[in-house]
Amino acid sequence: MVTLLHVSLCSVWQFELSNHSTPMRETEPTIITTQPATLDITVGESVVLPCQVSHDPSLELKFTWFFNEQLIHFGSNGGFFEKVGGQHSAGDIMIRNIQLGHAGKYTCAVQTKVDSISIAVDLVVRGPPGPPTSIQVEEITDTTASLSWRPGPDNHSPITAYTIQARTPFSLGWQAVTTVPEVVGGHQLTATVIDLSPWVEYEFRVLASNRVGTGEPSKPSKQARTKSTTPKVTPANVSGGGGSRSELVITWEPVPEELQNGPGFGYVVAFRPHGATGWMQAAVPSPETSRYVFKNESIQPFSPFHVKVGVYNNEGEGPFGPVTTIYSAEEEPGRAPTRIRGKSLSASEIEVSWKALPWNTSKRRVLGYEGGNRKLLGRTHRLPLCFAAFQLRYWSRSEKEETASVQRTTGNQTSTVIGGLRGSTLYYISVRAYNTAGTGPASTTVNVTTKKPPPSQPPVKVKWNTSNSKIILNWEHVKALENESEVTGYKVLYKQNRHSRPSVMETNTTSVELALPTDEDYIIQIKPFGEGGDGSSSKQITIPKIPGPNAVGSASKVSTLSALSTIALSFTARTSL
């Protein structure tokens, strides 16, 4: 609705006073030409409120806007209000991103030196409904809850539907629920929530919707617990096996609290040997328990049992889960592996092999072998092993064998390589078979001495030169110390940059020729090797890309490389790639 607050007379007489009388001058009155209208806007939209006038061109105009009789300060109020009048006779404003709070009366006041006029517009803002109120749980059973509520403001658009949500201590926030009726209309203020879990505390809230959208949710209802009933869900993943002799081990995944349906929850474990008709049962009263062990000397090793696990609570017994087959504990291996052999591969590795044990399926299985070793001199430390794990026992003369640790292989493996050993050291090694019941007797002990350590000195006096696309390397022979293994050859490792994997060339001489392109930088290292393993590497050599057809490198200083220039390199440091 547009209200004209004040309009001047049809004309205005302007007087000029002085010592002498001056004739009066008539001016045109100021008139607002905007047509009256009630504006109807939806939340989030923007609108222009017009205020255009006709006036005497000799008079200056001043436009002032009021919202609910309060002066509008442009540039504040969250930036919603903006002047957009582009002409001298227009005082239009824009309201951006309208909210419900912008509904009300807007007044445009126009003033000149001789008259003033104003006009008011009512702005109606339509939006999603306000939150419902007074949410009540009227009645609750084990799986249903009857709710009631009162509507909130419809914000000028009739409520068309209600949505009910619920949450529990076990849910991830608020979740939509199933109701009766399935669709709750805008005129309905009650509904029944179904498919709830027994013996769980619930909170409910209601959201209203209209054609504009869905409004804010109501405040949550008071917590209400559904009634208890007998449990319906059985444990998942019932399995077991293993354990000690004469034991039947049964395991399962505990039932979550929200599915226990009442207080006093527990499990009923039922089992019987294959071929038997009657079930033996045991109650497990703790809902968090996930394991039951039945021990009886009459249980034969590795015997099959039918097993099922049921549930109960204070309301009564629930169902049993499906029947599964679980084997009793095995009997530990009764024989030791034979034909134990040990062979030193290098200063740091020993290969151990043995003869496999037969598998008696009625009583025992061999899952793998465990090994222990004794070292004549040295200190105890963990050794990295290949694939199936051995754990060696080794100690100095002042230590006891009982301090040795044990590592195991998996499967019926009959050999493995022990790495990370010390050179020139005597080791004692024994092997045992094991399964889920335990470890069998130890084999006879063998002793193996690792080879001498590899040479500790790196190659020195390395010289190189290039010709066309070839690089020729030369270096001095590495002489092993008295306690080191003799040098039997050299490895030349080369790569194009620091992040690529190196290529390897072996030679039993002190020179090598590499066919490499001359448009790339290369990083090269040289290391000796012998029966004790790889020795120390030379310092990394960087050979820059060659602009000319020939280049030569010797061994004292480094200079800029160009065609037919010389590079001198020093190799006193000991490094590795």
PDB file of N, CA, C and O in Angstrom, residues 352-402:
ATOM      1  N   VAL A 352      70.239 -70.705   5.076  1.00  0.00           N
ATOM      2  CA  VAL A 352      69.939 -71.852   5.929  1.00  0.00           C
ATOM      3  C   VAL A 352      68.863 -72.681   5.234  1.00  0.00           C
ATOM      4  O   VAL A 352      67.882 -72.140   4.724  1.00  0.00           O
ATOM      5  N   SER A 353      69.008 -74.006   5.236  1.00  0.00           N
ATOM      6  CA  SER A 353      68.006 -74.896   4.647  1.00  0.00           C
ATOM      7  C   SER A 353      67.805 -76.090   5.565  1.00  0.00           C
ATOM      8  O   SER A 353      68.642 -76.388   6.422  1.00  0.00           O
ATOM      9  N   TRP A 354      66.645 -76.755   5.428  1.00  0.00           N
ATOM     10  CA  TRP A 354      66.309 -77.910   6.244  1.00  0.00           C
ATOM     11  C   TRP A 354      65.303 -78.776   5.502  1.00  0.00           C
ATOM     12  O   TRP A 354      64.726 -78.360   4.501  1.00  0.00           O
ATOM     13  N   LYS A 355      65.060 -79.980   6.015  1.00  0.00           N
ATOM     14  CA  LYS A 355      64.096 -80.887   5.416  1.00  0.00           C
ATOM     15  C   LYS A 355      62.730 -80.655   6.045  1.00  0.00           C
ATOM     16  O   LYS A 355      62.601 -80.534   7.262  1.00  0.00           O
ATOM     17  N   ALA A 356      61.673 -80.591   5.202  1.00  0.00           N
ATOM     18  CA  ALA A 356      60.321 -80.336   5.695  1.00  0.00           C
ATOM     19  C   ALA A 356      59.805 -81.502   6.519  1.00  0.00           C
ATOM     20  O   ALA A 356      60.213 -82.657   6.337  1.00  0.00           O
ATOM     21  N   LEU A 357      58.851 -81.191   7.447  1.00  0.00           N
ATOM     22  CA  LEU A 357      58.221 -82.224   8.248  1.00  0.00           C
ATOM     23  C   LEU A 357      56.942 -82.703   7.573  1.00  0.00           C
ATOM     24  O   LEU A 357      56.254 -81.930   6.900  1.00  0.00           O
ATOM     25  N   PRO A 358      56.559 -83.972   7.756  1.00  0.00           N
ATOM     26  CA  PRO A 358      55.266 -84.438   7.223  1.00  0.00           C
ATOM     27  C   PRO A 358      54.126 -83.794   7.996  1.00  0.00           C
ATOM     28  O   PRO A 358      54.255 -83.431   9.154  1.00  0.00           O
ATOM     29  N   TRP A 359      52.956 -83.662   7.365  1.00  0.00           N
ATOM     30  CA  TRP A 359      51.778 -83.017   7.955  1.00  0.00           C
ATOM     31  C   TRP A 359      50.757 -84.083   8.312  1.00  0.00           C
ATOM     32  O   TRP A 359      50.191 -84.745   7.458  1.00  0.00           O
ATOM     33  N   ASN A 360      50.499 -84.225   9.619  1.00  0.00           N
ATOM     34  CA  ASN A 360      49.481 -85.149  10.101  1.00  0.00           C
ATOM     35  C   ASN A 360      48.198 -84.355  10.324  1.00  0.00           C
ATOM     36  O   ASN A 360      48.041 -83.636  11.307  1.00  0.00           O
ATOM     37  N   THR A 361      47.232 -84.420   9.392  1.00  0.00           N
ATOM     38  CA  THR A 361      46.046 -83.572   9.445  1.00  0.00           C
ATOM     39  C   THR A 361      45.147 -83.898  10.626  1.00  0.00           C
ATOM     40  O   THR A 361      44.308 -83.076  11.008  1.00  0.00           O
ATOM     41  N   SER A 362      45.298 -85.066  11.225  1.00  0.00           N
ATOM     42  CA  SER A 362      44.413 -85.402  12.323  1.00  0.00           C
ATOM     43  C   SER A 362      44.850 -84.729  13.628  1.00  0.00           C
ATOM     44  O   SER A 362      44.050 -84.590  14.540  1.00  0.00           O
ATOM     45  N   LYS A 363      46.070 -84.355  13.747  1.00  0.00           N
ATOM     46  CA  LYS A 363      46.540 -83.809  15.020  1.00  0.00           C
ATOM     47  C   LYS A 363      47.304 -82.499  14.903  1.00  0.00           C
ATOM     48  O   LYS A 363      47.224 -81.653  15.777  1.00  0.00           O
ATOM     49  N   ARG A 364      48.070 -82.330  13.859  1.00  0.00           N
ATOM     50  CA  ARG A 364      48.947 -81.151  13.843  1.00  0.00           C
ATOM     51  C   ARG A 364      49.205 -80.700  12.422  1.00  0.00           C
ATOM     52  O   ARG A 364      49.157 -81.476  11.481  1.00  0.00           O
ATOM     53  N   ARG A 365      49.434 -79.408  12.287  1.00  0.00           N
ATOM     54  CA  ARG A 365      49.861 -78.818  11.026  1.00  0.00           C
ATOM     55  C   ARG A 365      51.142 -78.043  11.276  1.00  0.00           C
ATOM     56  O   ARG A 365      51.354 -77.512  12.353  1.00  0.00           O
ATOM     57  N   VAL A 366      52.003 -77.989  10.277  1.00  0.00           N
ATOM     58  CA  VAL A 366      53.201 -77.157  10.357  1.00  0.00           C
ATOM     59  C   VAL A 366      52.915 -75.855   9.630  1.00  0.00           C
ATOM     60  O   VAL A 366      52.727 -75.841   8.417  1.00  0.00           O
ATOM     61  N   LEU A 367      52.811 -74.759  10.360  1.00  0.00           N
ATOM     62  CA  LEU A 367      52.561 -73.452   9.739  1.00  0.00           C
ATOM     63  C   LEU A 367      53.841 -72.783   9.293  1.00  0.00           C
ATOM     64  O   LEU A 367      53.824 -71.891   8.461  1.00  0.00           O
ATOM     65  N   GLY A 368      54.961 -73.190   9.882  1.00  0.00           N
ATOM     66  CA  GLY A 368      56.225 -72.565   9.501  1.00  0.00           C
ATOM     67  C   GLY A 368      57.334 -73.064  10.397  1.00  0.00           C
ATOM     68  O   GLY A 368      57.173 -74.030  11.139  1.00  0.00           O
ATOM     69  N   TYR A 369      58.475 -72.400  10.314  1.00  0.00           N
ATOM     70  CA  TYR A 369      59.637 -72.776  11.097  1.00  0.00           C
ATOM     71  C   TYR A 369      60.195 -71.538  11.766  1.00  0.00           C
ATOM     72  O   TYR A 369      60.115 -70.429  11.245  1.00  0.00           O
ATOM     73  N   GLU A 370      60.744 -71.757  12.954  1.00  0.00           N
ATOM     74  CA  GLU A 370      61.423 -70.656  13.612  1.00  0.00           C
ATOM     75  C   GLU A 370      62.866 -71.054  13.826  1.00  0.00           C
ATOM     76  O   GLU A 370      63.178 -72.218  14.046  1.00  0.00           O
ATOM     77  N   GLY A 371      63.739 -70.088  13.741  1.00  0.00           N
ATOM     78  CA  GLY A 371      65.157 -70.390  13.840  1.00  0.00           C
ATOM     79  C   GLY A 371      65.811 -69.583  14.921  1.00  0.00           C
ATOM     80  O   GLY A 371      65.446 -68.461  15.221  1.00  0.00           O
ATOM     81  N   GLY A 372      66.814 -70.182  15.554  1.00  0.00           N
ATOM     82  CA  GLY A 372      67.619 -69.436  16.516  1.00  0.00           C
ATOM     83  C   GLY A 372      69.073 -69.632  16.161  1.00  0.00           C
ATOM     84  O   GLY A 372      69.452 -70.642  15.584  1.00  0.00           O
ATOM     85  N   ASN A 373      69.920 -68.667  16.496  1.00  0.00           N
ATOM     86  CA  ASN A 373      71.342 -68.870  16.216  1.00  0.00           C
ATOM     87  C   ASN A 373      72.165 -68.379  17.370  1.00  0.00           C
ATOM     88  O   ASN A 373      71.720 -67.598  18.206  1.00  0.00           O
ATOM     89  N   ARG A 374      73.395 -68.854  17.421  1.00  0.00           N
ATOM     90  CA  ARG A 374      74.329 -68.407  18.446  1.00  0.00           C
ATOM     91  C   ARG A 374      75.570 -67.877  17.770  1.00  0.00           C
ATOM     92  O   ARG A 374      76.113 -68.493  16.862  1.00  0.00           O
ATOM     93  N   LYS A 375      76.012 -66.718  18.222  1.00  0.00           N
ATOM     94  CA  LYS A 375      77.215 -66.128  17.659  1.00  0.00           C
ATOM     95  C   LYS A 375      78.317 -66.255  18.691  1.00  0.00           C
ATOM     96  O   LYS A 375      78.110 -65.973  19.871  1.00  0.00           O
ATOM     97  N   LEU A 376      79.484 -66.678  18.267  1.00  0.00           N
ATOM     98  CA  LEU A 376      80.562 -66.927  19.211  1.00  0.00           C
ATOM     99  C   LEU A 376      80.964 -65.651  19.927  1.00  0.00           C
ATOM    100  O   LEU A 376      81.137 -65.618  21.135  1.00  0.00           O
ATOM    101  N   LEU A 377      81.108 -64.566  19.184  1.00  0.00           N
ATOM    102  CA  LEU A 377      81.463 -63.277  19.762  1.00  0.00           C
ATOM    103  C   LEU A 377      80.553 -62.219  19.163  1.00  0.00           C
ATOM    104  O   LEU A 377      80.161 -62.315  18.018  1.00  0.00           O
ATOM    105  N   GLY A 378      80.258 -61.187  19.877  1.00  0.00           N
ATOM    106  CA  GLY A 378      79.462 -60.081  19.345  1.00  0.00           C
ATOM    107  C   GLY A 378      78.393 -59.669  20.327  1.00  0.00           C
ATOM    108  O   GLY A 378      78.363 -60.107  21.476  1.00  0.00           O
ATOM    109  N   ARG A 379      77.470 -58.796  19.885  1.00  0.00           N
ATOM    110  CA  ARG A 379      76.403 -58.301  20.742  1.00  0.00           C
ATOM    111  C   ARG A 379      75.061 -58.687  20.112  1.00  0.00           C
ATOM    112  O   ARG A 379      74.950 -58.919  18.915  1.00  0.00           O
ATOM    113  N   THR A 380      74.004 -58.695  20.919  1.00  0.00           N
ATOM    114  CA  THR A 380      72.676 -59.075  20.442  1.00  0.00           C
ATOM    115  C   THR A 380      72.045 -57.933  19.677  1.00  0.00           C
ATOM    116  O   THR A 380      72.043 -56.798  20.145  1.00  0.00           O
ATOM    117  N   HIS A 381      71.518 -58.217  18.487  1.00  0.00           N
ATOM    118  CA  HIS A 381      70.752 -57.230  17.729  1.00  0.00           C
ATOM    119  C   HIS A 381      69.810 -57.952  16.784  1.00  0.00           C
ATOM    120  O   HIS A 381      70.003 -59.115  16.472  1.00  0.00           O
ATOM    121  N   ARG A 382      68.753 -57.216  16.342  1.00  0.00           N
ATOM    122  CA  ARG A 382      67.751 -57.825  15.463  1.00  0.00           C
ATOM    123  C   ARG A 382      68.277 -57.862  14.041  1.00  0.00           C
ATOM    124  O   ARG A 382      68.860 -56.906  13.560  1.00  0.00           O
ATOM    125  N   LEU A 383      68.019 -58.941  13.347  1.00  0.00           N
ATOM    126  CA  LEU A 383      68.518 -59.110  12.000  1.00  0.00           C
ATOM    127  C   LEU A 383      67.378 -59.037  10.996  1.00  0.00           C
ATOM    128  O   LEU A 383      66.356 -59.687  11.181  1.00  0.00           O
ATOM    129  N   PRO A 384      67.518 -58.238   9.911  1.00  0.00           N
ATOM    130  CA  PRO A 384      66.500 -58.259   8.854  1.00  0.00           C
ATOM    131  C   PRO A 384      66.576 -59.565   8.082  1.00  0.00           C
ATOM    132  O   PRO A 384      67.653 -60.057   7.781  1.00  0.00           O
ATOM    133  N   LEU A 385      65.411 -60.159   7.798  1.00  0.00           N
ATOM    134  CA  LEU A 385      65.369 -61.454   7.141  1.00  0.00           C
ATOM    135  C   LEU A 385      64.668 -61.357   5.808  1.00  0.00           C
ATOM    136  O   LEU A 385      63.972 -60.400   5.517  1.00  0.00           O
ATOM    137  N   CYS A 386      64.842 -62.374   4.987  1.00  0.00           N
ATOM    138  CA  CYS A 386      64.197 -62.425   3.689  1.00  0.00           C
ATOM    139  C   CYS A 386      62.835 -63.102   3.824  1.00  0.00           C
ATOM    140  O   CYS A 386      62.717 -64.157   4.435  1.00  0.00           O
ATOM    141  N   PHE A 387      61.802 -62.551   3.301  1.00  0.00           N
ATOM    142  CA  PHE A 387      60.441 -63.075   3.179  1.00  0.00           C
ATOM    143  C   PHE A 387      59.973 -63.789   4.432  1.00  0.00           C
ATOM    144  O   PHE A 387      59.517 -63.158   5.362  1.00  0.00           O
ATOM    145  N   ALA A 388      60.068 -65.154   4.477  1.00  0.00           N
ATOM    146  CA  ALA A 388      59.648 -65.870   5.661  1.00  0.00           C
ATOM    147  C   ALA A 388      60.661 -65.592   6.757  1.00  0.00           C
ATOM    148  O   ALA A 388      61.847 -65.737   6.567  1.00  0.00           O
ATOM    149  N   ALA A 389      60.180 -65.166   7.907  1.00  0.00           N
ATOM    150  CA  ALA A 389      61.088 -64.560   8.885  1.00  0.00           C
ATOM    151  C   ALA A 389      61.756 -65.590   9.769  1.00  0.00           C
ATOM    152  O   ALA A 389      61.110 -66.447  10.344  1.00  0.00           O
ATOM    153  N   PHE A 390      63.069 -65.518   9.828  1.00  0.00           N
ATOM    154  CA  PHE A 390      63.852 -66.197  10.855  1.00  0.00           C
ATOM    155  C   PHE A 390      64.161 -65.161  11.939  1.00  0.00           C
ATOM    156  O   PHE A 390      64.212 -63.957  11.664  1.00  0.00           O
ATOM    157  N   GLN A 391      64.378 -65.639  13.144  1.00  0.00           N
ATOM    158  CA  GLN A 391      64.902 -64.752  14.180  1.00  0.00           C
ATOM    159  C   GLN A 391      66.042 -65.482  14.862  1.00  0.00           C
ATOM    160  O   GLN A 391      65.842 -66.537  15.459  1.00  0.00           O
ATOM    161  N   LEU A 392      67.224 -64.964  14.727  1.00  0.00           N
ATOM    162  CA  LEU A 392      68.408 -65.698  15.161  1.00  0.00           C
ATOM    163  C   LEU A 392      68.731 -65.414  16.620  1.00  0.00           C
ATOM    164  O   LEU A 392      68.411 -64.340  17.132  1.00  0.00           O
ATOM    165  N   ARG A 393      69.380 -66.403  17.246  1.00  0.00           N
ATOM    166  CA  ARG A 393      69.849 -66.244  18.613  1.00  0.00           C
ATOM    167  C   ARG A 393      71.365 -66.121  18.563  1.00  0.00           C
ATOM    168  O   ARG A 393      72.040 -67.021  18.101  1.00  0.00           O
ATOM    169  N   TYR A 394      71.856 -65.014  19.030  1.00  0.00           N
ATOM    170  CA  TYR A 394      73.305 -64.822  19.011  1.00  0.00           C
ATOM    171  C   TYR A 394      73.685 -63.932  20.180  1.00  0.00           C
ATOM    172  O   TYR A 394      72.951 -63.018  20.548  1.00  0.00           O
ATOM    173  N   TRP A 395      74.872 -64.286  20.738  1.00  0.00           N
ATOM    174  CA  TRP A 395      75.278 -63.573  21.946  1.00  0.00           C
ATOM    175  C   TRP A 395      76.766 -63.763  22.149  1.00  0.00           C
ATOM    176  O   TRP A 395      77.401 -64.646  21.569  1.00  0.00           O
ATOM    177  N   SER A 396      77.328 -62.902  23.010  1.00  0.00           N
ATOM    178  CA  SER A 396      78.750 -63.009  23.339  1.00  0.00           C
ATOM    179  C   SER A 396      78.923 -64.074  24.423  1.00  0.00           C
ATOM    180  O   SER A 396      77.951 -64.621  24.953  1.00  0.00           O
ATOM    181  N   ARG A 397      80.167 -64.348  24.756  1.00  0.00           N
ATOM    182  CA  ARG A 397      80.452 -65.391  25.750  1.00  0.00           C
ATOM    183  C   ARG A 397      79.824 -65.070  27.111  1.00  0.00           C
ATOM    184  O   ARG A 397      79.455 -65.972  27.857  1.00  0.00           O
ATOM    185  N   SER A 398      79.666 -63.779  27.423  1.00  0.00           N
ATOM    186  CA  SER A 398      79.147 -63.395  28.737  1.00  0.00           C
ATOM    187  C   SER A 398      77.620 -63.412  28.791  1.00  0.00           C
ATOM    188  O   SER A 398      77.045 -63.225  29.862  1.00  0.00           O
ATOM    189  N   GLU A 399      76.965 -63.660  27.673  1.00  0.00           N
ATOM    190  CA  GLU A 399      75.507 -63.658  27.642  1.00  0.00           C
ATOM    191  C   GLU A 399      74.981 -65.087  27.649  1.00  0.00           C
ATOM    192  O   GLU A 399      75.698 -66.039  27.344  1.00  0.00           O
ATOM    193  N   LYS A 400      73.630 -65.167  27.956  1.00  0.00           N
ATOM    194  CA  LYS A 400      72.997 -66.477  28.022  1.00  0.00           C
ATOM    195  C   LYS A 400      72.175 -66.729  26.763  1.00  0.00           C
ATOM    196  O   LYS A 400      71.638 -65.804  26.158  1.00  0.00           O
ATOM    197  N   GLU A 401      72.042 -67.985  26.421  1.00  0.00           N
ATOM    198  CA  GLU A 401      71.280 -68.363  25.230  1.00  0.00           C
ATOM    199  C   GLU A 401      69.804 -67.985  25.366  1.00  0.00           C
ATOM    200  O   GLU A 401      69.135 -67.691  24.372  1.00  0.00           O
ATOM    201  N   GLU A 402      69.289 -67.956  26.595  1.00  0.00           N
ATOM    202  CA  GLU A 402      67.876 -67.647  26.809  1.00  0.00           C
ATOM    203  C   GLU A 402      67.515 -66.210  26.383  1.00  0.00           C
ATOM    204  O   GLU A 402      66.342 -65.878  26.231  1.00  0.00           O
TER     205      GLU A 402
END
